[in-house]
Short mmCIF file of C-alpha atoms in Angstrom, two decimals:
data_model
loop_
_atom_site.label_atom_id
_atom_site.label_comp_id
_atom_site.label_asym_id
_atom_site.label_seq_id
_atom_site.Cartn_x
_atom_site.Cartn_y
_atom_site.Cartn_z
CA UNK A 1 176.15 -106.75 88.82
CA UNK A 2 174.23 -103.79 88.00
CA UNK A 3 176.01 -100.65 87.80
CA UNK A 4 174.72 -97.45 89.24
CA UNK A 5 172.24 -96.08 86.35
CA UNK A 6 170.63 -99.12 85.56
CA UNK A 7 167.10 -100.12 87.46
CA UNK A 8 167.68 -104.26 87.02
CA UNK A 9 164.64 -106.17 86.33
CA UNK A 10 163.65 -106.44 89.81
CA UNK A 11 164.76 -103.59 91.34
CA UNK A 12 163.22 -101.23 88.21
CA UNK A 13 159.60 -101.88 89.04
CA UNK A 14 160.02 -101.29 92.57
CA UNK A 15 161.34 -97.91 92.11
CA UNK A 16 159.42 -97.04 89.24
CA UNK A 17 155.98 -98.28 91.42
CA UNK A 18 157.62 -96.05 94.76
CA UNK A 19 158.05 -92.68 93.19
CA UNK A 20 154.63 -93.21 90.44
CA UNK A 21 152.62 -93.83 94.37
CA UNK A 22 155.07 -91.22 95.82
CA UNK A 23 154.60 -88.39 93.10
CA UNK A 24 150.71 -89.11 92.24
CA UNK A 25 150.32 -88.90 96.31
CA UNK A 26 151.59 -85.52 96.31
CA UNK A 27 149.64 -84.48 93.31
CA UNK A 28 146.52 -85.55 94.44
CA UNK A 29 147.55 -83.86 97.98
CA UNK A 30 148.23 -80.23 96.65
CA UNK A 31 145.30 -80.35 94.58
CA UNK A 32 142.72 -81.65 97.46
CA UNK A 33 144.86 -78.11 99.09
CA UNK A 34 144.20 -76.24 96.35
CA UNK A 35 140.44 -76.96 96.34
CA UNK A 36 140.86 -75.07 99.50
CA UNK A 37 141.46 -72.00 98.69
CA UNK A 38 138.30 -71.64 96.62
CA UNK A 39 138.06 -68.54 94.81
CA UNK A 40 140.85 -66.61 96.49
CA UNK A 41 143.94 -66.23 94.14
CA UNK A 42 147.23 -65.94 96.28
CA UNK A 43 150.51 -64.17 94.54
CA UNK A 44 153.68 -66.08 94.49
CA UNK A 45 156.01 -64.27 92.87
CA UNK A 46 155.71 -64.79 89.27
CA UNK A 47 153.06 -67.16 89.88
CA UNK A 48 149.87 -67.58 91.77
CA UNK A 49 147.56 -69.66 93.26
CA UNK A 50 144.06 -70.08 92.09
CA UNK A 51 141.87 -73.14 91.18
CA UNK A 52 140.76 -73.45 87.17
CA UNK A 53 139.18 -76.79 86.04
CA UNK A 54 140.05 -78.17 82.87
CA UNK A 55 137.53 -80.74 81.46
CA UNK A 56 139.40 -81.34 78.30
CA UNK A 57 143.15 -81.91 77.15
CA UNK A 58 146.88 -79.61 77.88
CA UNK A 59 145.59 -76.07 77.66
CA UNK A 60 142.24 -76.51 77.64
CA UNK A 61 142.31 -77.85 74.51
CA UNK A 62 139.00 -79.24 73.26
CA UNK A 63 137.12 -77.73 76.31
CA UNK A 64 133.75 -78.04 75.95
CA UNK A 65 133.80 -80.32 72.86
CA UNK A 66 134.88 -83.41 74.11
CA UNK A 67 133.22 -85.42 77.05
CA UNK A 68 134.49 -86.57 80.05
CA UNK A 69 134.65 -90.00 78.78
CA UNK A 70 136.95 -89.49 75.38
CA UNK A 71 139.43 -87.31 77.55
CA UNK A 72 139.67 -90.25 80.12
CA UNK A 73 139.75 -92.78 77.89
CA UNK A 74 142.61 -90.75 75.54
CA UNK A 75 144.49 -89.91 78.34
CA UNK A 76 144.81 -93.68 79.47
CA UNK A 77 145.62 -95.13 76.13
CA UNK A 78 148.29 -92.81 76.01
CA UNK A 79 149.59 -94.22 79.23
CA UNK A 80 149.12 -97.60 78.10
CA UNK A 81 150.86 -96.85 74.67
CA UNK A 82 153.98 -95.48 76.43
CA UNK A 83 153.93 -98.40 78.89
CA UNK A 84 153.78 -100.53 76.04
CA UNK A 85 156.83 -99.07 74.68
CA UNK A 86 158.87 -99.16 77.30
CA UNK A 87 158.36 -102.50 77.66
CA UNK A 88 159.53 -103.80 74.61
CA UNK A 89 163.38 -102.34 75.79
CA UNK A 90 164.14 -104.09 78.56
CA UNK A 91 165.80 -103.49 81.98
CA UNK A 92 165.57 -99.78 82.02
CA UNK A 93 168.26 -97.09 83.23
CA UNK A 94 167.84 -95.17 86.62
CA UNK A 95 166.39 -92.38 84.24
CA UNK A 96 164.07 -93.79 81.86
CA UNK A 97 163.30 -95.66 85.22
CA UNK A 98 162.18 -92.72 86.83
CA UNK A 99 160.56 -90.78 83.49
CA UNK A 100 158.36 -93.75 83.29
CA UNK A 101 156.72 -93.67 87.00
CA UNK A 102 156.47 -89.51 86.52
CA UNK A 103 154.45 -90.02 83.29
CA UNK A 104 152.18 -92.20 85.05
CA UNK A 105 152.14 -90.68 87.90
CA UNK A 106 150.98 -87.60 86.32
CA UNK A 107 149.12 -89.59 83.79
CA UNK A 108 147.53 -91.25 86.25
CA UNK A 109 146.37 -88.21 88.45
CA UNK A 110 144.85 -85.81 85.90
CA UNK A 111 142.94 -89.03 84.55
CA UNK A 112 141.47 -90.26 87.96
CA UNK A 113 140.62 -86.15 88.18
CA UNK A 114 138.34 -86.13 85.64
CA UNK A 115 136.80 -89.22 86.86
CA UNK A 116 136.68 -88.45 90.44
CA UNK A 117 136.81 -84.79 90.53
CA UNK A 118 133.18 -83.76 88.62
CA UNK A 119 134.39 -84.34 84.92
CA UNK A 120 137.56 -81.71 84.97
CA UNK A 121 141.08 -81.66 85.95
CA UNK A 122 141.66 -79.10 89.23
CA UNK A 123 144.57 -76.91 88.09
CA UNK A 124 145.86 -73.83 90.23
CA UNK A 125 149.31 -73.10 89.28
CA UNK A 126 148.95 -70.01 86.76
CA UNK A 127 151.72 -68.47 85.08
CA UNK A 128 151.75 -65.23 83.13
CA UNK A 129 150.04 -63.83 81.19
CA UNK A 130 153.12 -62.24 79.44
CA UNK A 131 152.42 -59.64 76.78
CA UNK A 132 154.29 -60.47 73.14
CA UNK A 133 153.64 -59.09 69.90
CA UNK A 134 153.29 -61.12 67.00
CA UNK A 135 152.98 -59.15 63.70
CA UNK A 136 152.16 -55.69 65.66
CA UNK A 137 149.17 -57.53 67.13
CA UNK A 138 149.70 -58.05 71.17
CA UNK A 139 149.62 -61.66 72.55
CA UNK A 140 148.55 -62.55 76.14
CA UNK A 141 150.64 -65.92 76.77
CA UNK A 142 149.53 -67.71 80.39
CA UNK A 143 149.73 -71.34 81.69
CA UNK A 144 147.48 -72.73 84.44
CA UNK A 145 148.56 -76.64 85.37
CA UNK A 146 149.08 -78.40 88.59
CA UNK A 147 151.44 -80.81 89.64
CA UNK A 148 150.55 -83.51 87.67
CA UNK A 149 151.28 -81.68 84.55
CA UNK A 150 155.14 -80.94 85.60
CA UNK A 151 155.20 -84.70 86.58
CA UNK A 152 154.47 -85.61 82.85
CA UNK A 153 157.13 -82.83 81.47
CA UNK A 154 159.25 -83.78 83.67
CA UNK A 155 158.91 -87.62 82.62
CA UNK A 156 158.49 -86.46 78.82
CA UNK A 157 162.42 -84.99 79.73
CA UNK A 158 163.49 -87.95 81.07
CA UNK A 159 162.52 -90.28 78.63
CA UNK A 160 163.73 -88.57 75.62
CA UNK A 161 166.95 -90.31 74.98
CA UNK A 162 164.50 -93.25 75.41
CA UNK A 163 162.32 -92.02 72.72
CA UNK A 164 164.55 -90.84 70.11
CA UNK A 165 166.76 -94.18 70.21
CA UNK A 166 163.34 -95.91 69.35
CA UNK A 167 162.68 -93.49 66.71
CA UNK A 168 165.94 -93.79 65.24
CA UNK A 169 165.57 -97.83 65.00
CA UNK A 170 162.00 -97.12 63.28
CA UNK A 171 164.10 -95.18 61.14
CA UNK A 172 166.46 -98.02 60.46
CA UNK A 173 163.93 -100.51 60.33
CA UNK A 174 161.77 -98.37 57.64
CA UNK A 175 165.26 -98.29 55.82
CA UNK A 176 166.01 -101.80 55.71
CA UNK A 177 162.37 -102.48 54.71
CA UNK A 178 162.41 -99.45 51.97
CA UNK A 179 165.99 -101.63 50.29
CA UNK A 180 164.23 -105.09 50.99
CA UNK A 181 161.30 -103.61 48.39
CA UNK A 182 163.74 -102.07 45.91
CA UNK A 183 165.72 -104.71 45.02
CA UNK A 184 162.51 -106.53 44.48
CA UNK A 185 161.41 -103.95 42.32
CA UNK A 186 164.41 -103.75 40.16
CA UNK A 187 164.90 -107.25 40.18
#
């Protein structure tokens, strides 16, 4: 019997299949809304509403260097790579369970964006810009996403544990392998 935070074997792709449909759904719903609004920015408090397209990677990154096709084809073999992953631990708990369909539901929505959505990911959530100073020069600091992107930091938050337990038997297993090759050596 399973207890409460563990997604069995069949019960964990079932959930983790619900809320990946569930959460891409609503991604793909608020940005179609967003598209909406065209070039009218609406204030929300400490936020607003306005579309940007991003045809590259997180914050723009690479925009207008890389093509359509490397960013899709990155942003899927990360997917598949963290899939992969996850695969190799077993029956997963409600919470890696959950971080999993979130980072491909997000994943999955900014990719099929860029495919489906003329080459660029719709984002419309903007945040800042906050002044800083850095060295007595001033810093603008602002963040434009959607809700894809809090669907992959959200899953990122939820799979941590995950991560860092298979980091930490990398660790072990680079250990063991490091002593396996010493004693050879000073044998």
């Amino acid at each position: 019997m399973a207890d409460g935070n563990t997604a069995t074997r069949p019960n964990g792709p079932r959930i983790v299949l619900l809320v990946a449909l569930a959460a891409f759904l609503a991604d793909w719903a608020t940005k179609s809304w967003a598209l909406t609004l065209g070039n009218d920015a609406m204030a929300a408090g400490i936020l607003a509403l306005e579309v940007a397209r991003n045809d590259a990677f997180a914050f723009s990154a690479g925009s207008g260097i890389v093509d359509a096709t490397t960013v899709v084809s990155v942003r899927l073999l990360g997917l598949l790579l963290v899939l992969l992953l996850l695969s190799r631990s077993g029956a997963l708990p409600l919470r890696s369970a959950l971080g999993v369909a979130l980072l491909v539901a997000g994943g999955l929505g900014n990719a099929l964006d860029v495919i489906l959505r003329d080459g660029a990911v719709v984002d419309f959530i903007s945040a800042g810009p906050w002044a800083l100073s850095l060295a007595d020069q001033p810093i603008l600091l602002g963040f434009v996403f959607n809700v894809a992107d809090i669907w992959v930091f959200a899953g990122v938050f939820l799979l941590w544990p995950q991560f860092r337990s298979m980091g930490v038997r990398a660790q072990q297993r680079m250990a063991a392998l490091e002593q396996r090759v010493l004693a050879r050596v000073e044998a």
